[in-house]
Structure formats: structure tokens, C-alpha cells
Coordinates of C-alpha atoms and ligand atoms in Angstrom, one line a residue:
M137 CA -4.9 -21.1 -50.1
K138 CA -6.4 -20.1 -46.7
F139 CA -9.0 -22.5 -45.3
T140 CA -11.7 -21.8 -42.8
T141 CA -12.0 -24.7 -40.3
A142 CA -15.3 -26.1 -39.1
E143 CA -14.4 -24.7 -35.7
E144 CA -14.0 -21.2 -37.2
I145 CA -17.4 -21.5 -38.9
Y146 CA -18.9 -22.6 -35.6
N147 CA -17.4 -19.7 -33.8
K148 CA -18.4 -17.2 -36.5
A149 CA -22.0 -18.4 -36.0
G150 CA -21.7 -17.4 -32.3
G151 CA -21.5 -21.0 -31.2
K152 CA -24.9 -21.8 -32.6
R153 CA -25.4 -25.3 -34.1
N154 CA -28.8 -24.8 -35.6
G155 CA -28.9 -24.0 -39.4
L156 CA -31.8 -22.3 -41.2
P157 CA -35.2 -22.6 -39.6
A158 CA -37.2 -25.5 -40.9
W159 CA -39.9 -23.4 -42.7
T160 CA -37.3 -22.1 -45.1
Y161 CA -37.2 -25.6 -46.7
N162 CA -40.9 -25.7 -47.2
N163 CA -42.2 -22.4 -48.4
A164 CA -43.3 -21.7 -51.9
E165 CA -43.0 -17.9 -51.7
L166 CA -39.4 -18.2 -50.4
T167 CA -38.5 -20.6 -53.3
E168 CA -39.9 -18.0 -55.7
L169 CA -37.8 -15.3 -54.0
E170 CA -34.7 -17.4 -54.0
T171 CA -35.1 -18.3 -57.6
E172 CA -35.4 -14.6 -58.5
R173 CA -32.8 -13.1 -56.1
V174 CA -30.3 -15.9 -55.9
F175 CA -30.4 -18.0 -59.1
L176 CA -31.4 -15.5 -61.7
R177 CA -28.8 -13.0 -60.3
N178 CA -25.9 -15.5 -60.2
W179 CA -24.1 -17.6 -62.8
I180 CA -25.8 -20.6 -64.3
W181 CA -23.7 -23.2 -65.9
V182 CA -24.8 -24.0 -69.5
G183 CA -22.2 -26.4 -71.0
H184 CA -18.8 -26.8 -72.5
V185 CA -17.3 -25.1 -75.6
S186 CA -17.3 -28.5 -77.3
D187 CA -21.1 -28.5 -77.2
I188 CA -21.2 -25.6 -79.7
P189 CA -17.9 -25.9 -81.7
E190 CA -19.1 -24.4 -85.0
T191 CA -20.6 -21.0 -86.0
G192 CA -24.3 -21.3 -85.7
D193 CA -24.2 -24.1 -83.1
Y194 CA -26.5 -23.2 -80.2
Q195 CA -27.7 -24.4 -76.8
C196 CA -30.6 -23.2 -74.7
I197 CA -31.4 -23.2 -71.0
D198 CA -34.5 -22.2 -69.1
L199 CA -34.6 -21.2 -65.5
A200 CA -37.9 -20.1 -63.9
N201 CA -39.6 -17.8 -66.4
E202 CA -36.3 -16.9 -68.1
R203 CA -34.7 -18.5 -71.1
A204 CA -31.3 -18.2 -72.6
L205 CA -29.9 -18.9 -76.0
V206 CA -26.2 -19.4 -76.3
V207 CA -24.6 -19.4 -79.7
R208 CA -21.2 -19.5 -81.4
D209 CA -21.1 -16.4 -83.7
E210 CA -19.2 -15.8 -87.0
A211 CA -16.1 -14.6 -85.2
G212 CA -16.0 -17.8 -83.1
E213 CA -17.2 -16.0 -79.9
V214 CA -19.7 -17.6 -77.6
R215 CA -22.6 -15.2 -77.0
A216 CA -25.8 -15.4 -74.9
F217 CA -29.2 -13.7 -75.4
H218 CA -32.6 -13.9 -74.0
N219 CA -34.4 -16.5 -76.1
M220 CA -37.2 -14.1 -76.8
C221 CA -38.2 -12.4 -80.0
R222 CA -38.3 -8.6 -79.9
H223 CA -41.6 -8.6 -81.8
R224 CA -44.2 -10.4 -79.5
G225 CA -41.9 -12.3 -77.2
S226 CA -42.0 -15.8 -78.8
R227 CA -39.1 -18.2 -78.2
V228 CA -36.8 -17.6 -81.1
V229 CA -35.4 -21.1 -80.8
A230 CA -37.6 -24.0 -79.6
E231 CA -35.0 -26.8 -79.5
S232 CA -32.7 -27.1 -76.6
K233 CA -29.6 -27.7 -78.8
G234 CA -28.8 -27.6 -82.5
H235 CA -27.2 -25.9 -85.4
C236 CA -28.5 -22.9 -87.3
E237 CA -27.3 -22.4 -90.9
K238 CA -27.8 -18.7 -91.6
A239 CA -30.0 -16.8 -89.1
F240 CA -32.4 -17.6 -86.3
V241 CA -35.9 -17.2 -87.7
C242 CA -38.7 -16.6 -85.1
P243 CA -41.4 -19.3 -85.7
F244 CA -44.2 -16.9 -85.0
H245 CA -44.0 -14.2 -87.7
G246 CA -40.6 -14.8 -89.1
W247 CA -38.4 -12.0 -87.8
S248 CA -34.8 -13.2 -88.2
Y249 CA -31.7 -12.5 -86.1
K250 CA -28.0 -12.8 -86.8
F251 CA -25.7 -14.8 -84.5
D252 CA -24.4 -11.6 -82.9
G253 CA -28.0 -10.9 -81.9
G254 CA -28.6 -8.2 -84.5
L255 CA -32.1 -8.0 -86.2
K256 CA -31.6 -9.2 -89.7
N257 CA -34.9 -9.1 -91.4
I258 CA -38.6 -8.2 -90.8
P259 CA -41.0 -9.8 -93.2
R260 CA -43.2 -7.2 -94.9
A261 CA -41.4 -4.5 -93.0
N262 CA -43.4 -1.8 -94.9
S263 CA -46.5 -2.9 -92.9
F264 CA -44.9 -1.4 -89.8
P265 CA -44.1 2.2 -89.0
P266 CA -40.3 2.8 -89.7
I267 CA -38.2 0.6 -87.3
D268 CA -34.6 1.1 -86.4
K269 CA -33.2 -2.4 -86.7
D270 CA -30.3 -1.6 -84.4
E271 CA -32.8 -1.1 -81.6
F272 CA -34.5 -4.5 -81.9
G273 CA -31.7 -7.0 -81.7
L274 CA -31.9 -9.9 -79.2
K275 CA -31.2 -8.7 -75.7
A276 CA -27.8 -9.8 -74.6
L277 CA -27.1 -11.7 -71.4
D278 CA -23.9 -11.8 -69.4
C279 CA -21.9 -14.7 -70.7
E280 CA -18.5 -16.0 -69.5
V281 CA -16.4 -18.8 -70.8
W282 CA -13.9 -20.0 -68.2
H283 CA -11.6 -22.9 -68.9
G284 CA -14.0 -24.0 -71.7
L285 CA -17.1 -23.9 -69.4
I286 CA -19.9 -21.6 -70.4
F287 CA -21.9 -19.7 -67.9
V288 CA -24.7 -17.1 -68.2
R289 CA -26.3 -14.7 -65.8
F290 CA -29.9 -13.5 -66.4
A291 CA -29.7 -10.4 -64.2
G292 CA -27.7 -8.5 -61.6
E293 CA -24.0 -8.0 -61.4
G294 CA -21.1 -9.2 -59.3
P295 CA -17.8 -11.0 -59.6
S296 CA -17.1 -13.0 -62.7
I297 CA -16.7 -16.8 -62.6
A298 CA -12.9 -16.3 -62.9
E299 CA -12.9 -13.9 -60.0
S300 CA -15.1 -16.2 -57.9
F301 CA -12.9 -19.2 -58.6
A302 CA -9.6 -17.3 -58.3
E303 CA -8.3 -19.5 -55.5
A304 CA -9.1 -22.6 -57.6
E305 CA -7.4 -21.3 -60.7
E306 CA -4.0 -22.9 -60.2
E307 CA -5.4 -26.3 -59.6
I308 CA -8.2 -26.2 -62.2
S309 CA -5.8 -25.1 -64.9
L310 CA -3.9 -28.3 -64.5
Y311 CA -6.8 -30.2 -66.1
K312 CA -6.8 -28.5 -69.5
I313 CA -10.6 -28.4 -69.4
T314 CA -10.9 -26.3 -72.6
D315 CA -9.5 -29.1 -74.7
M316 CA -11.7 -31.9 -73.2
K317 CA -14.4 -33.7 -75.2
P318 CA -17.7 -35.1 -73.9
Y319 CA -17.6 -38.8 -73.2
D320 CA -21.4 -39.1 -72.6
E321 CA -24.7 -37.2 -72.9
P322 CA -25.5 -34.7 -70.1
W323 CA -27.6 -36.1 -67.3
R324 CA -30.3 -34.5 -65.2
W325 CA -31.8 -35.6 -62.0
D326 CA -35.1 -34.3 -60.8
F327 CA -35.7 -34.3 -57.0
D328 CA -38.9 -33.6 -55.1
L329 CA -36.8 -31.6 -52.6
D330 CA -36.0 -28.0 -51.8
W331 CA -32.8 -27.1 -53.5
K332 CA -31.1 -26.3 -50.2
S333 CA -31.7 -29.8 -49.0
V334 CA -29.7 -31.1 -52.0
I335 CA -26.9 -28.6 -51.5
D336 CA -26.7 -29.0 -47.7
I337 CA -26.1 -32.7 -48.1
D338 CA -24.0 -32.6 -51.3
S339 CA -21.5 -30.1 -49.9
E340 CA -20.8 -32.0 -46.7
G341 CA -18.6 -35.1 -46.7
Y342 CA -20.2 -36.4 -43.6
H343 CA -22.7 -38.3 -45.7
V344 CA -20.0 -40.2 -47.7
P345 CA -19.3 -43.3 -45.5
I346 CA -22.9 -44.4 -45.6
G347 CA -24.3 -42.5 -48.6
H348 CA -21.4 -43.4 -51.0
P349 CA -19.8 -46.7 -49.9
G350 CA -17.8 -46.9 -53.1
L351 CA -16.3 -43.4 -52.7
F352 CA -15.6 -44.2 -49.0
D353 CA -13.9 -47.5 -50.0
L354 CA -11.8 -45.5 -52.6
C355 CA -10.7 -42.6 -50.3
G356 CA -11.4 -43.7 -46.8
S357 CA -10.8 -41.2 -44.1
S358 CA -8.6 -39.1 -46.5
Y359 CA -11.9 -37.5 -47.7
K360 CA -12.1 -33.9 -46.4
D361 CA -14.2 -30.7 -46.9
E362 CA -12.5 -27.3 -46.9
V363 CA -14.0 -23.9 -47.1
L364 CA -11.8 -21.3 -48.5
E365 CA -11.7 -17.7 -47.3
S366 CA -13.5 -16.5 -50.4
G367 CA -16.4 -18.9 -49.6
I368 CA -15.8 -21.4 -52.3
G369 CA -15.6 -25.0 -51.2
R370 CA -13.1 -27.8 -51.9
S371 CA -13.7 -31.4 -51.0
Y372 CA -11.2 -34.1 -51.9
G373 CA -10.1 -37.6 -51.2
S374 CA -6.9 -39.5 -52.2
F375 CA -6.6 -43.2 -53.2
K376 CA -2.9 -43.3 -53.4
D377 CA -1.6 -46.7 -52.2
R378 CA -5.2 -47.5 -51.2
K379 CA -6.2 -51.1 -50.7
A380 CA -9.9 -51.1 -51.7
K381 CA -12.2 -53.9 -50.7
M382 CA -15.1 -53.5 -53.2
P383 CA -14.5 -55.3 -56.6
L384 CA -15.7 -52.3 -58.6
V385 CA -13.4 -49.9 -56.7
K386 CA -10.4 -52.3 -57.0
N387 CA -11.1 -52.5 -60.7
Y388 CA -11.2 -48.8 -61.0
I389 CA -7.9 -48.3 -59.3
E390 CA -6.2 -51.0 -61.3
S391 CA -7.6 -50.0 -64.7
L392 CA -7.2 -46.2 -64.3
P393 CA -4.8 -45.0 -67.0
E394 CA -1.8 -43.2 -65.7
S395 CA -2.7 -39.5 -66.0
N396 CA 0.8 -38.3 -67.0
Y397 CA -0.5 -34.9 -67.9
L398 CA -1.1 -34.2 -64.2
P399 CA 1.6 -33.6 -61.6
E400 CA 2.1 -36.6 -59.4
S401 CA 0.2 -34.9 -56.5
H402 CA -3.0 -35.0 -58.5
R403 CA -2.9 -38.4 -60.2
H404 CA -4.8 -40.2 -57.4
L405 CA -7.2 -37.5 -56.2
W406 CA -10.9 -36.9 -56.6
I407 CA -11.6 -33.2 -56.0
Y408 CA -14.9 -31.3 -55.9
W409 CA -14.9 -27.5 -56.2
G410 CA -18.1 -25.8 -55.3
L411 CA -19.4 -22.2 -55.9
F412 CA -22.6 -20.9 -54.4
P413 CA -25.3 -21.4 -55.6
G414 CA -24.9 -25.0 -56.5
I415 CA -22.1 -25.1 -59.1
V416 CA -19.8 -28.1 -58.7
I417 CA -16.7 -28.9 -60.7
T418 CA -15.5 -32.4 -60.1
L419 CA -11.9 -33.2 -61.1
F420 CA -11.0 -36.9 -61.5
P421 CA -7.6 -37.9 -62.8
D422 CA -9.0 -39.1 -66.2
M423 CA -12.0 -36.8 -66.6
I424 CA -14.1 -34.0 -65.1
E425 CA -17.8 -33.7 -64.3
V426 CA -19.7 -30.4 -63.9
Y427 CA -23.2 -29.9 -62.5
Q428 CA -25.4 -27.4 -60.9
V429 CA -28.3 -27.7 -58.4
Y430 CA -31.1 -25.2 -58.9
P431 CA -34.8 -25.0 -58.0
T432 CA -37.3 -26.1 -60.7
G433 CA -40.3 -25.2 -58.6
Y434 CA -41.7 -25.5 -55.0
Q435 CA -40.0 -28.5 -53.3
K436 CA -38.4 -29.4 -56.7
S437 CA -34.8 -29.1 -57.8
Ligands
FES1501 S1 -43.1 -12.9 -82.2 FE1 -41.3 -13.3 -83.3 S2 -41.8 -12.6 -85.2 FE2 -43.6 -12.1 -84.1
FE2_1502 FE1 -23.3 -37.2 -52.3

């Protein structure tokens, strides 16, 4: 792995220390543009394969005015579609997660769709001029399953998640993420902040000593941020032989089960891999955590 140092980044920016101008954090039109050009045209993390283990299991995600329906089809493949009926555009599925027995039936007039997106049935079809059913299936979305993590892309094109994370592949594959099971419900935090403010802080370890005293007690000055040549980020800290002071942290170190499935080098590391815009994969010795920061409106993320 080839890292870019803070000094190289500084030099690349022509020795300028200022970041984006202040107005970019406080402008409704720009937020709208960023949502459309950045988030709807890049990968959005939806969940893990264990969220939809059986045929007909589905999960939905909305972003801005777009909505995705992700389903496990009859062949066991994970597929994604616009959650939008081809008749008058109703949501085909209203719940955010669930299981469908036979076919998705639109709640408006009852058009039904197979798990591969194909249009199955039109009630009272003879009241319409002849319709070629093959032309009116659900519109497919780009969908990628990488190490058991499911991503969708609403528009645009570009490298796959696997290509983007190529430099992380070797390390991430150690964790056997595909075989993992959820230990808790997903969480969501709503901030009254521009999404860039969240990512600026989150991707920079400088806030750790005061912002996360527990993490600082765990890893001390071993905590580092690295930017790889491809632009993905890796932050990590080690607690090997660490003498922690906080009872909670001491307790964590003492009670952590030996993660024999990992090589010795990774049994006492916390690692955060980050991909623009806002995807973070956190690797702990005994579990992982994945999240994504995205705008939910003006000054909201
Ligand atoms: S909008 Fe779905 S059946 Fe009419
Ligand atoms: Fe933080």
C-alpha cells in the first residue's frame, strides 16, 4: 500500500491551508447539487446479506427523491430496483424491510412484480391497450455485493466498490464479513449539520483525544490517519500491551475474546476504512461496524 502523507497533501494544495470556503457548508442549492451529483451517482450502502437471507426478503432505502428496493430473488441473487411502480409511480413496497411471499403487489391498482423485477400481472389487463409486459418491469439499479455488504447506485457510472476498495481487499478479506451475523439493530443518527462537516471531523483523527477519550485511552498516540494513493482512507489504532486507565476500557481489553481467526497483527487493532462519499467500514477484532454519512436535507445529515 502506498500512502500519501499530510505533507504531500499540503504540498499538492500548493501550500494552502484553507479548506472549502465557508459558504459551501451553508447553501441549500449546493446541498441539492451535491445530493444529485455526488450521492445519487455514487455507491450507497444498504445493508448486509444476512438482512435478506431468503428469497423474497427485501430492504428499502430512500435518498433525496429516489428510492431503492433490494430483494433476494429465486436464484439467490441480490437485486436492486427503483421502488416505483411502472403504472403511475407509486411505491411498490411501503415498508422499509420485510419478506414477500410470492410477488410484490403495488398497493395502488395492484400491478404485481416478480423478484427479478419482471411484470407479473396487470389486473383487468383487457381495459388497457395491448401491453408488452417485458417492457414494464421494475427499473433495475446498479447493485453490488462485496464481502457480504450490499451497495446500490441510483445513477451514473464509475468504479465498482471492489475496484474502489482494491487496496483494502487483502485486509478486509481477513474478517470474513460475508459470514457475519448482526448483533444489534441498525442505528441512525440525525444531525442538524451539513454532511461535509460530519465527514471532515469524522475522517480526521485529530479530534480523537478530546472527542473520544475512551478511544484515546485505548489506542493512545498509536492512532493514525493514512490516505492511500487511490484516495481511500485508513485510520487505525493499536491497543497491544496497552495499559488503559478508564475502567470501561480496561474491562474491554481484559474481556475481549482472543480473535484466533485473525493473524496476530490484527488481534489488537481498530481500523476504519473510508471511501468517498461517506462510507466507513470499521474493523474491530471481534466485530465490524459499517455506516454512511449522507445529506438528508439542507443543513441535515
Ligand atoms: S401505480 Fe402501481 S398499479 Fe397503479
Ligand atoms: Fe469521531
